[in-house]
Short mmCIF file of C-alpha atoms in Angstrom, two decimals:
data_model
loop_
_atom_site.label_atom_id
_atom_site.label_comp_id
_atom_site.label_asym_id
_atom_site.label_seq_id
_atom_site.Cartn_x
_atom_site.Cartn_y
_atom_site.Cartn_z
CA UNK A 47 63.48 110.67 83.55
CA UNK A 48 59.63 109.94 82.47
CA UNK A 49 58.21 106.58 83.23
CA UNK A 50 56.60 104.58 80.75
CA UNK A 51 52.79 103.82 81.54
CA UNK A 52 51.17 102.18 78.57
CA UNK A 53 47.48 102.87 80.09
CA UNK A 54 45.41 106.76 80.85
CA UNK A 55 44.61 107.60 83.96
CA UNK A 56 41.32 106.57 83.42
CA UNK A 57 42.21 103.30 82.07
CA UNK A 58 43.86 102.70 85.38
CA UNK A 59 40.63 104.06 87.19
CA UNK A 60 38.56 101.40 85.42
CA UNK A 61 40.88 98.18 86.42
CA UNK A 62 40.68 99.00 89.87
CA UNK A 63 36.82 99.58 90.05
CA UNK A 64 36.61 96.65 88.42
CA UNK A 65 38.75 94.62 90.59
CA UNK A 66 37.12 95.91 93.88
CA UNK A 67 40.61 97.91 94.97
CA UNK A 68 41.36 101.44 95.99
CA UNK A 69 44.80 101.86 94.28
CA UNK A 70 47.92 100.57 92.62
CA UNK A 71 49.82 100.21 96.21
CA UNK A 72 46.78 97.75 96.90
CA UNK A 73 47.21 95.80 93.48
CA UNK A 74 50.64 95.29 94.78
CA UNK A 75 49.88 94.24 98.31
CA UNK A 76 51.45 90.46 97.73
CA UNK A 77 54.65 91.63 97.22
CA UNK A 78 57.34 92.15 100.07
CA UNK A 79 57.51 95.86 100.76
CA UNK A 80 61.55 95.73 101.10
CA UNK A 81 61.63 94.72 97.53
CA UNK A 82 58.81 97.34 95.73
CA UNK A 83 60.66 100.25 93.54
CA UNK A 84 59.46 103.52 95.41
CA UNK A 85 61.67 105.80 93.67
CA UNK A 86 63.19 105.99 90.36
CA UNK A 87 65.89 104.48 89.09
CA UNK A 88 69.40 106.34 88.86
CA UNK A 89 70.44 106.03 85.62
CA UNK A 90 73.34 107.98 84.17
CA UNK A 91 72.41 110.33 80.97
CA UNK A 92 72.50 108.42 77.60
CA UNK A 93 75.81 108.41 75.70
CA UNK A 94 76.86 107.58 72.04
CA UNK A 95 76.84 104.28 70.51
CA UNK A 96 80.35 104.08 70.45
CA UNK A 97 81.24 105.07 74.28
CA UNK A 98 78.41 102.49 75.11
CA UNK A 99 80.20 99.53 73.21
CA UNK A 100 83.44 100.51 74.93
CA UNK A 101 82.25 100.68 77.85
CA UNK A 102 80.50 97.42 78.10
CA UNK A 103 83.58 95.62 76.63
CA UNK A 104 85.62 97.43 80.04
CA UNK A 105 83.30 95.29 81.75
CA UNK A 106 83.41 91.89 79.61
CA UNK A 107 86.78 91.76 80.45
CA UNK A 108 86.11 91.70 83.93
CA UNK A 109 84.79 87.94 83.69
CA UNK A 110 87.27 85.71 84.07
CA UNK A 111 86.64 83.19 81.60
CA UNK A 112 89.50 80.87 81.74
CA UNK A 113 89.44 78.78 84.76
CA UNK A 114 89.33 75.14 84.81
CA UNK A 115 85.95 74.09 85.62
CA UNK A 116 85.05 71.31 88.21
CA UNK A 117 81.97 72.99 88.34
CA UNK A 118 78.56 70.29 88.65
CA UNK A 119 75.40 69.77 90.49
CA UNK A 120 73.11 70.26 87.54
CA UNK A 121 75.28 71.78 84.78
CA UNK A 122 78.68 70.67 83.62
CA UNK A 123 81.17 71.69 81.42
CA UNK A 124 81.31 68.68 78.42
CA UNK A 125 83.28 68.48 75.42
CA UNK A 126 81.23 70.13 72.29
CA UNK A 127 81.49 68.47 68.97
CA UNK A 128 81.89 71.37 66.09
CA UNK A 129 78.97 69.75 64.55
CA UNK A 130 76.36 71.15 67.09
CA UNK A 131 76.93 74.88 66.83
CA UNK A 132 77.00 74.23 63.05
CA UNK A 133 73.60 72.97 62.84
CA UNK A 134 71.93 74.74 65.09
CA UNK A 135 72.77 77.72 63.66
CA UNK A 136 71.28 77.43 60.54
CA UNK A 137 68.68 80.15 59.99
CA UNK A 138 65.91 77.57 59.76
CA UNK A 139 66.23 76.76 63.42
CA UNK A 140 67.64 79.41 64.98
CA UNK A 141 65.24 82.37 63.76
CA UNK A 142 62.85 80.41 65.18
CA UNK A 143 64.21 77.83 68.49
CA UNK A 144 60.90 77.34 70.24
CA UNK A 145 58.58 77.79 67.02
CA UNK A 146 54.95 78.28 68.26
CA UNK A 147 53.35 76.79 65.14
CA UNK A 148 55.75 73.92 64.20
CA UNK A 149 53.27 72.69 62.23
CA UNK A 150 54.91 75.26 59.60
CA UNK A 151 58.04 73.62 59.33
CA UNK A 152 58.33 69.61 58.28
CA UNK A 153 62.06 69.92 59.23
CA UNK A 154 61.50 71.36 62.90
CA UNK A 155 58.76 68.42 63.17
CA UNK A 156 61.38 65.60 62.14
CA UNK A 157 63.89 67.17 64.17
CA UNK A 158 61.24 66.95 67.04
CA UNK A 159 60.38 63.10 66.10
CA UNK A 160 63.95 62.07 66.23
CA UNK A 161 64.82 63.71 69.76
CA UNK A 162 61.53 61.95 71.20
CA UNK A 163 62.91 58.92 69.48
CA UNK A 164 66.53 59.19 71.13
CA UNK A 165 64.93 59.93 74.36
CA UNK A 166 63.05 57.07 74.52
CA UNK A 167 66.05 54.84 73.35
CA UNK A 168 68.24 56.25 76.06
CA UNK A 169 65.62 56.28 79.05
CA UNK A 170 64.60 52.65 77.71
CA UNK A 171 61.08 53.68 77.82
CA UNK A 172 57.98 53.79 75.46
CA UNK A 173 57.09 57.23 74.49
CA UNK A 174 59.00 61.11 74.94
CA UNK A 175 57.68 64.72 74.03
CA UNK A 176 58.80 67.24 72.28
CA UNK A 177 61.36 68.93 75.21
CA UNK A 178 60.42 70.89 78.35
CA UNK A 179 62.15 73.62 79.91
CA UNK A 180 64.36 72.32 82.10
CA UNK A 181 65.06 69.26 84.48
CA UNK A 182 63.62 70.44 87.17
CA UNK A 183 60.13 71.83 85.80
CA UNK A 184 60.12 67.89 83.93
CA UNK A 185 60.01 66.82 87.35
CA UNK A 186 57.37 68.81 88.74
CA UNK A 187 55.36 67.83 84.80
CA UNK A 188 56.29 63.82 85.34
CA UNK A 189 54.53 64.74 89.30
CA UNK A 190 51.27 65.54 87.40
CA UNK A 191 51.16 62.74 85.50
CA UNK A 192 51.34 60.49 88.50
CA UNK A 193 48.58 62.98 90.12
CA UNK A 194 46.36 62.55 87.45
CA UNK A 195 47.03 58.31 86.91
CA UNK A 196 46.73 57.12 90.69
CA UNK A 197 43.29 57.26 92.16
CA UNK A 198 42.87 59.69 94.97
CA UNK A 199 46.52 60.37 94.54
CA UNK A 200 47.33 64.09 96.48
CA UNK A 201 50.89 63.60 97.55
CA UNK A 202 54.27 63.28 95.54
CA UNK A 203 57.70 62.07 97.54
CA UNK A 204 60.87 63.37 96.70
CA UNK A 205 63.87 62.27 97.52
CA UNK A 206 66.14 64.69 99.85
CA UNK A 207 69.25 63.83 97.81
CA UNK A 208 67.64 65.07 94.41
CA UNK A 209 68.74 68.37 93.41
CA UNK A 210 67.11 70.97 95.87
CA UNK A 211 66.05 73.58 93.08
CA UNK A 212 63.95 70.02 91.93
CA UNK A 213 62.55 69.97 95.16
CA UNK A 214 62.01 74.32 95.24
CA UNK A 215 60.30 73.91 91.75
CA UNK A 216 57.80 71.00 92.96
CA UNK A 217 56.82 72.94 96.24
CA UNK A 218 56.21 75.92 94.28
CA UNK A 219 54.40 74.03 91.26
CA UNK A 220 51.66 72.49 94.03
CA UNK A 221 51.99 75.36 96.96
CA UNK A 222 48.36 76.20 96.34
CA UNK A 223 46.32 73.32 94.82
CA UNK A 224 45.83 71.27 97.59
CA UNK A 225 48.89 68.51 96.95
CA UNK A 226 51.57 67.52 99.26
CA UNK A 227 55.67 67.29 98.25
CA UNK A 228 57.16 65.32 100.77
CA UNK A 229 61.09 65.05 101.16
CA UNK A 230 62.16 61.48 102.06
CA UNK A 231 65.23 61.83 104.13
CA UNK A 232 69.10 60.82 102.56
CA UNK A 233 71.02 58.60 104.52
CA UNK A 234 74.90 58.17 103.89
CA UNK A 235 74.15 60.65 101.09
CA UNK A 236 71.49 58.21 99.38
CA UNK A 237 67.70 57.60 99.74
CA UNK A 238 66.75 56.16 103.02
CA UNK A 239 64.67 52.77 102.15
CA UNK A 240 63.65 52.15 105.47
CA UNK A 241 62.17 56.05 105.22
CA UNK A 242 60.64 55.38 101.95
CA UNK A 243 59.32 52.08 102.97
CA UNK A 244 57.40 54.34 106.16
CA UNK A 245 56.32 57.21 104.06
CA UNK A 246 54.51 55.09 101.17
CA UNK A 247 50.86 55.04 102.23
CA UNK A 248 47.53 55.19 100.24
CA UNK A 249 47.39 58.53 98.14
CA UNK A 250 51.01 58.69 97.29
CA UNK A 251 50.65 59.05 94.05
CA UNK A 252 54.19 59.01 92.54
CA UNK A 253 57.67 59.39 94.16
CA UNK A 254 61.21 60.67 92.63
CA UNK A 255 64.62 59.61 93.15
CA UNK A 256 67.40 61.33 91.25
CA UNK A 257 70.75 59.29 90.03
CA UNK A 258 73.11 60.50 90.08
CA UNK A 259 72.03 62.24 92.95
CA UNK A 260 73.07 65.69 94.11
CA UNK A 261 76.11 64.28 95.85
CA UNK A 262 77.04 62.64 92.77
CA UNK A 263 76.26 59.43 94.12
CA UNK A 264 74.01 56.19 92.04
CA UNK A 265 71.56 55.30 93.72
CA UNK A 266 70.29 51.39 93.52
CA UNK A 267 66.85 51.38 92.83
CA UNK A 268 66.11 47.78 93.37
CA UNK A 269 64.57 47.65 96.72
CA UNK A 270 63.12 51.38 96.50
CA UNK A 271 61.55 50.01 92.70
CA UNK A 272 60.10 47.08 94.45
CA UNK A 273 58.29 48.84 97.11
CA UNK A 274 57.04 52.14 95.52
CA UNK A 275 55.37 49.46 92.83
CA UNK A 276 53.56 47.51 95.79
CA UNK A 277 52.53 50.34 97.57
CA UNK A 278 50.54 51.37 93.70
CA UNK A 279 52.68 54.21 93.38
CA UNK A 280 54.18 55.43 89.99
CA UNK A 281 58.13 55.65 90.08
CA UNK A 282 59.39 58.64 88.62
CA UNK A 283 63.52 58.35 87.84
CA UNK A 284 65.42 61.78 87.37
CA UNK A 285 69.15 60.94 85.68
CA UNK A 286 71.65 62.66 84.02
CA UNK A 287 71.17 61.57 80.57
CA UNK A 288 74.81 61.33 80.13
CA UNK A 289 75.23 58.62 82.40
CA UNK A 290 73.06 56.02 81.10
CA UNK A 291 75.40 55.80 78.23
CA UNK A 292 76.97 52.84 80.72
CA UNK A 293 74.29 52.90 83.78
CA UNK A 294 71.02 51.03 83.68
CA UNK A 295 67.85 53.03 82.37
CA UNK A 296 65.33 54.16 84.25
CA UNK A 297 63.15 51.82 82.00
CA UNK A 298 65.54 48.57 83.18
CA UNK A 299 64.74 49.84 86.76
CA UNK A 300 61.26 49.72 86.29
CA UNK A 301 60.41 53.31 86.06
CA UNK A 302 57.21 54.60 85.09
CA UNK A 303 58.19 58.22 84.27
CA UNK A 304 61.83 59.15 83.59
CA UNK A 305 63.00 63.19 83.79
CA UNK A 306 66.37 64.90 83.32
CA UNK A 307 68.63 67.41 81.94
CA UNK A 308 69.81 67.84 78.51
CA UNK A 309 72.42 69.95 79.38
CA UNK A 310 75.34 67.14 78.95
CA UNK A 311 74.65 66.49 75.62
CA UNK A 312 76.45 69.11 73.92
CA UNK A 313 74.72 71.97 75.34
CA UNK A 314 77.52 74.95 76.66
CA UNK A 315 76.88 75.86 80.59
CA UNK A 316 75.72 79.28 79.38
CA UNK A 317 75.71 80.94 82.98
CA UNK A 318 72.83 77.91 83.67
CA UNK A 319 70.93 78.39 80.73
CA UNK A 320 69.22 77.53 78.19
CA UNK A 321 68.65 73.91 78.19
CA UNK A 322 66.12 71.73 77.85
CA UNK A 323 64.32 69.07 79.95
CA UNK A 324 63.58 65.52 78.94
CA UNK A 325 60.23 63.44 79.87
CA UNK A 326 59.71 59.93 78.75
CA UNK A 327 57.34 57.48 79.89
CA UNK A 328 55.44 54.12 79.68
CA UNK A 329 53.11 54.13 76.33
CA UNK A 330 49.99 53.62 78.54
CA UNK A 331 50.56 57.77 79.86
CA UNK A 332 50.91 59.06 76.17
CA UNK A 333 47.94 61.11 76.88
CA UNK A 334 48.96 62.63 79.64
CA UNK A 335 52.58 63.85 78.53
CA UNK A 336 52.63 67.37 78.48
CA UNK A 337 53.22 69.66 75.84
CA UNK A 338 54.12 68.73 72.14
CA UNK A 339 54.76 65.27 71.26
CA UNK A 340 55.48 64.98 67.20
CA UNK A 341 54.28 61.92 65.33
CA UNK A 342 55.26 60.57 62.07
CA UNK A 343 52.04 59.69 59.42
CA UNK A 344 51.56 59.56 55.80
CA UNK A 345 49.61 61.71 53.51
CA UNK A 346 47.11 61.28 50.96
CA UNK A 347 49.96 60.78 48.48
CA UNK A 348 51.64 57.81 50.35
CA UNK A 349 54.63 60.75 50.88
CA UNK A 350 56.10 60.43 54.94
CA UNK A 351 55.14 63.60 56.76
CA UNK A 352 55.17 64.90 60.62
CA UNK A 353 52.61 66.23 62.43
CA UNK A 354 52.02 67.32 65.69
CA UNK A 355 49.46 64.90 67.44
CA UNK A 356 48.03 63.40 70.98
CA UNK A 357 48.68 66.38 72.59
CA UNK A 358 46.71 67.19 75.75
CA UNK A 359 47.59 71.21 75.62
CA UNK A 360 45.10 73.44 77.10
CA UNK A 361 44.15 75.22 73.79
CA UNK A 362 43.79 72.00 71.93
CA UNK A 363 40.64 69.41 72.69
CA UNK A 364 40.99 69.14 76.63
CA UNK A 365 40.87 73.19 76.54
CA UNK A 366 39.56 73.16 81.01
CA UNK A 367 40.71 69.46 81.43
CA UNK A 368 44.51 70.19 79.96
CA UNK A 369 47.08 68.20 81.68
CA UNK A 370 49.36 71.06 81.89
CA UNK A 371 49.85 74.37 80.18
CA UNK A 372 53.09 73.89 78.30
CA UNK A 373 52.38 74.89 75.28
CA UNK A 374 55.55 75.59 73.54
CA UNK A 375 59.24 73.93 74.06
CA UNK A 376 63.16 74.26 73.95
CA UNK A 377 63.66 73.29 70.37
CA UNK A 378 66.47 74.47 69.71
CA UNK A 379 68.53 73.31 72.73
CA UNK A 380 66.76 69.66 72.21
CA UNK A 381 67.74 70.13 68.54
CA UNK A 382 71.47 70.29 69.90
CA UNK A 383 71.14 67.48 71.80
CA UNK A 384 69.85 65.28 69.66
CA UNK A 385 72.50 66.36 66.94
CA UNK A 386 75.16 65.60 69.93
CA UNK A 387 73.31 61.95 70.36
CA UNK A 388 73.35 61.42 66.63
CA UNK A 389 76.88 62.38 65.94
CA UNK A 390 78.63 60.10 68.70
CA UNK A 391 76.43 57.20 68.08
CA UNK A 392 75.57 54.67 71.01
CA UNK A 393 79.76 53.36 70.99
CA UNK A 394 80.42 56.68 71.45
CA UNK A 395 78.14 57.66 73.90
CA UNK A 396 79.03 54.83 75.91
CA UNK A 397 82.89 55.69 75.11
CA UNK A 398 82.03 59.63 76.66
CA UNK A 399 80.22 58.34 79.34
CA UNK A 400 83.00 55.86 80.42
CA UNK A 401 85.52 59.01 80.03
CA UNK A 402 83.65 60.60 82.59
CA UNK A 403 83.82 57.81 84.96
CA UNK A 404 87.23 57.24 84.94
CA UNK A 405 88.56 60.47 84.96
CA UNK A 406 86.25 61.18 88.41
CA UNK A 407 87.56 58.32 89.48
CA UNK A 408 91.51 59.14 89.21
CA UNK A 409 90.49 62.74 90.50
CA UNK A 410 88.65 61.59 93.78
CA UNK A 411 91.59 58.78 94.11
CA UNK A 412 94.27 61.96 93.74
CA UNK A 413 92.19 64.75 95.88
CA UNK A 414 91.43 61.72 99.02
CA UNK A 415 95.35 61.05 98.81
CA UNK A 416 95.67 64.70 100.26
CA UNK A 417 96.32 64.68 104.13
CA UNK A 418 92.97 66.16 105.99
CA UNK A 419 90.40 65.03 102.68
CA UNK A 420 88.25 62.11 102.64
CA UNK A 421 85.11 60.86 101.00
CA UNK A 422 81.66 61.86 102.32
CA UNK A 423 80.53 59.14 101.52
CA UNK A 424 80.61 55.52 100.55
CA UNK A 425 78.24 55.46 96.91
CA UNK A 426 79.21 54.62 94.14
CA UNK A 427 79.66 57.34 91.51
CA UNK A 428 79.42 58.71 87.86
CA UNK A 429 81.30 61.88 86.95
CA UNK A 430 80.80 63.49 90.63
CA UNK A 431 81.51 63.05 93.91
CA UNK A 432 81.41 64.49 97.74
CA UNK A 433 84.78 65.52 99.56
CA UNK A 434 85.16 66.61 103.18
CA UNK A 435 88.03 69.02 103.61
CA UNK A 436 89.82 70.29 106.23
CA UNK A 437 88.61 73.44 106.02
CA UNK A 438 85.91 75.73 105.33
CA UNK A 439 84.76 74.57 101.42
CA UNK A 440 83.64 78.28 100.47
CA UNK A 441 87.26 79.57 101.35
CA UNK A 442 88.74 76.33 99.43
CA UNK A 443 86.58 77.68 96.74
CA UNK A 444 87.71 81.86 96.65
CA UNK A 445 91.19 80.00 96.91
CA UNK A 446 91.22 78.27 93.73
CA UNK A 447 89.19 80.58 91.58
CA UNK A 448 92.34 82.72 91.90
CA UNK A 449 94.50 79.89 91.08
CA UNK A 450 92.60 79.52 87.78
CA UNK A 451 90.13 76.61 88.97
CA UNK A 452 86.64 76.77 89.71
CA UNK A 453 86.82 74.14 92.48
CA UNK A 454 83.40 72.69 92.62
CA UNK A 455 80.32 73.20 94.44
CA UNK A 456 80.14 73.96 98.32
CA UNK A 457 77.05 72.27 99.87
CA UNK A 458 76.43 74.94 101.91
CA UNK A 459 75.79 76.54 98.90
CA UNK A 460 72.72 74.59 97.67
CA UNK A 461 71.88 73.93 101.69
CA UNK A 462 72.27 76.42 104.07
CA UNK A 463 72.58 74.73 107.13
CA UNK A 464 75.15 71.70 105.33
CA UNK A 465 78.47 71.33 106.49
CA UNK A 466 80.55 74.11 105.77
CA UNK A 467 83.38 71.80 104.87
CA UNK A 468 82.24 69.63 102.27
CA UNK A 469 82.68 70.15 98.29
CA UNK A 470 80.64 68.48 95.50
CA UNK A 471 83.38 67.82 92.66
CA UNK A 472 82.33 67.23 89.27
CA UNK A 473 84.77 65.60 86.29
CA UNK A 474 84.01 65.06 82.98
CA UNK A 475 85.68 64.07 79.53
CA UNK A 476 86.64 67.42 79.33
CA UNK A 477 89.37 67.07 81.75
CA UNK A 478 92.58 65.54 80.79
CA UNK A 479 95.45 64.17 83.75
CA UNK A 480 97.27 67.25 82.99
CA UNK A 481 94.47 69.78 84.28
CA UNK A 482 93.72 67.35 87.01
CA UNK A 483 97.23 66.65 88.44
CA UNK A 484 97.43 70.46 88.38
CA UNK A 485 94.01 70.77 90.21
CA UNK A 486 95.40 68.74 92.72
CA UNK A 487 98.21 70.23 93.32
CA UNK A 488 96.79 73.71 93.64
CA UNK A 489 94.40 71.70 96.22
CA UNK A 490 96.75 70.65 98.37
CA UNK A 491 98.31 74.20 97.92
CA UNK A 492 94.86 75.83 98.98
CA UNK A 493 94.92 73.57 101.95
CA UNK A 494 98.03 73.94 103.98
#
């Protein structure tokens, strides 16, 4: 086997002179020794094309594909009109789903207007961009906003019942740049007021509360809204966008920033990816949204155009004083949402949304009829909810996967030091009374 080194010898020489170190093993000091390659890799000897395709379809069929999915905490597995995969794969789009110049293309532009547009209908709030990457990196964006709005802000509160991989992504986004993340502690699987009441102090420059929350549970802002905005804090609201088909905005609750997931609007679970993340905000932060934001102008002609515009990317204007360094965007995933939000319409938003509520609601009535399982906790919820069992979740879990049911999420899985017998359960639209009279019966099954 010969390794592939793109630079000479003396090429290599030069770098490290030139970087004050001695060698390679040196330039590589930062990462964890268990983990560096030190040998090469075994590969087998290459084989025809043929033998290769048959080989890796041997090994397709080893995923099982066909298990009923109760599957949640983050991404969830929604009802996809035909519409959406139509569309987005035209060649315009999808030969080019995060275009780096979208100036090129008028269509891309509109398409990018009318998902800010949605966005900022749905989150009731003033202005959107473009799309981020996710829901979790929008948070850790909507955090620098706040850190560059509130004077002598340098610390950002989280709540503990927001998605941890939120929480990961914030730590990692400020580890080094002199900003705290503090985690506000959940109580009865909610924000703790009385905790965020204690922790809100001069320099807190924005705080975030998820709802749904992790555990599935809505959270009522009221009280936490009322204090965060006394204390000259900005609010920050992450929410499935799903749910505010029939729950109140993050713009009703007085939010100053709202973040999220496009994942439930008609975008496949795809192993977790890709997606795209949503930001919207009050009009007086325009300038510091991140990224792309697409505006709609005439031209010289009087004919409507789009243009890309107000943007505060790093190789624009600001250049050194950049807000962030997103400079590009998930197009084509925020294309399918915004196809998904068009095609239903807000009656049938609302109509999905409501779907989702009252199927997790005949599910979590059916599963907390079983002898031994009861509710974590007391919330109020959307399309998800928190179930102690009487036995270890993770084995509840192996159970039912070869019963033909992914069962939900264990918590130990997203916490390791959770209780080992409680399950997040997601339900959406998706699932009819069939699948989930089944599912419950293959429950109590798994449990006896």
């Amino acid at each position: 086997m010969f390794a592939y080194l793109p630079h000479t010898e003396t090429e290599i020489r030069e770098m490290l002179e030139r970087t004050g170190l001695s060698s390679l093993d040196e330039l590589f000091l930062d990462i964890p020794e268990k983990i560096r390659l030190r040998d090469g890799i075994d590969l087998p000897s290459g084989i025809g094309e043929y033998q290769v395709f048959r080989e890796m379809e041997s090994l397709s069929q080893k995923n099982n594909i066909q298990p009923v999915s109760f599957l949640g905490c983050g991404c969830y597995d929604h009802l996809i009109p035909a519409v959406i995969k139509h569309l987005t794969s035209r060649s315009e789009f999808l030969t080019a789903y995060t275009p780096y110049q979208a100036e090129m293309s008028q269509g891309m532009l509109q398409a990018i207007f009318e998902f800010q547009s949605l966005m900022c209908r749905l989150t009731g709030l003033d202005v959107s961009n473009a799309s981020l990457y996710d829901g979790h990196t929008a948070a850790a964006e909507a955090a620098a906003m706040a850190l560059n709005s509130v004077k002598n802000g340098d610390t950002i509160l989280v709540s503990a019942s927001a998605h941890p991989s939120t929480i990961r992504v914030l730590k990692s986004y400020y580890a080094d740049m002199g900003i705290t993340v503090e985690a506000v502690p959940a109580e009865g699987g909610a924000t703790s007021i009385q905790e965020l009441k204690e922790r809100l102090r001069p320099g807190v420059a924005g705080v975030i509360i998820q709802t749904p929350n992790v555990y599935g549970i809505l959270e009522d802002l009221s009280e936490a809204a009322e204090a965060i905005k006394a204390a000259g804090s900005m609010l920050i609201i992450s929410a499935n966008p799903l749910s505010l088909g029939i729950c109140r905005s993050p713009g009703e609750w007085g939010a100053d920033i709202a973040v999220g997931d496009c994942q439930p609007l008609g975008l496949p679970p795809g192993f977790g990816g890709p997606s795209a993340g949503y930001i919207a905000a009050r009009e007086k932060l325009l300038r510091k949204l991140p990224g792309r934001i697409s505006g709609m102008t005439l031209d010289r002609e009087g004919r409507r155009g789009f243009v890309l515009t107000l943007q505060a990317r790093e190789q624009h204007i600001k250049r050194q004083r950049a807000t962030s360094n997103i400079c590009s965007n998930q197009a084509l995933a925020a294309l399918g949402a915004t196809v998904y939000l068009s095609s239903l319409g807000e009656e049938g938003l609302k109509e999905v949304a409501l779907r989702n509520l009252n199927n997790a609601a005949y599910a979590f009535k059916e599963l907390t009829s079983i002898p031994g399982v009861k509710a974590a906790f007391d919330g109020n919820f959307f399309n998800e909810f928190t179930l102690d069992l009487p036995r270890d979740a993770g084995v509840v879990v192996t159970d039912l996967a070869q019963r033909g049911y992914f069962a939900g999420v264990p918590e130990k899985r997203l916490y390791p030091e959770a209780e080992p017998k409680r399950l997040i359960v997601a339900v959406t639209e998706k699932r009819d009374r069939e699948e989930i009279d089944a599912f419950v019966r293959a429950m109590k099954e798994a449990l006896t």
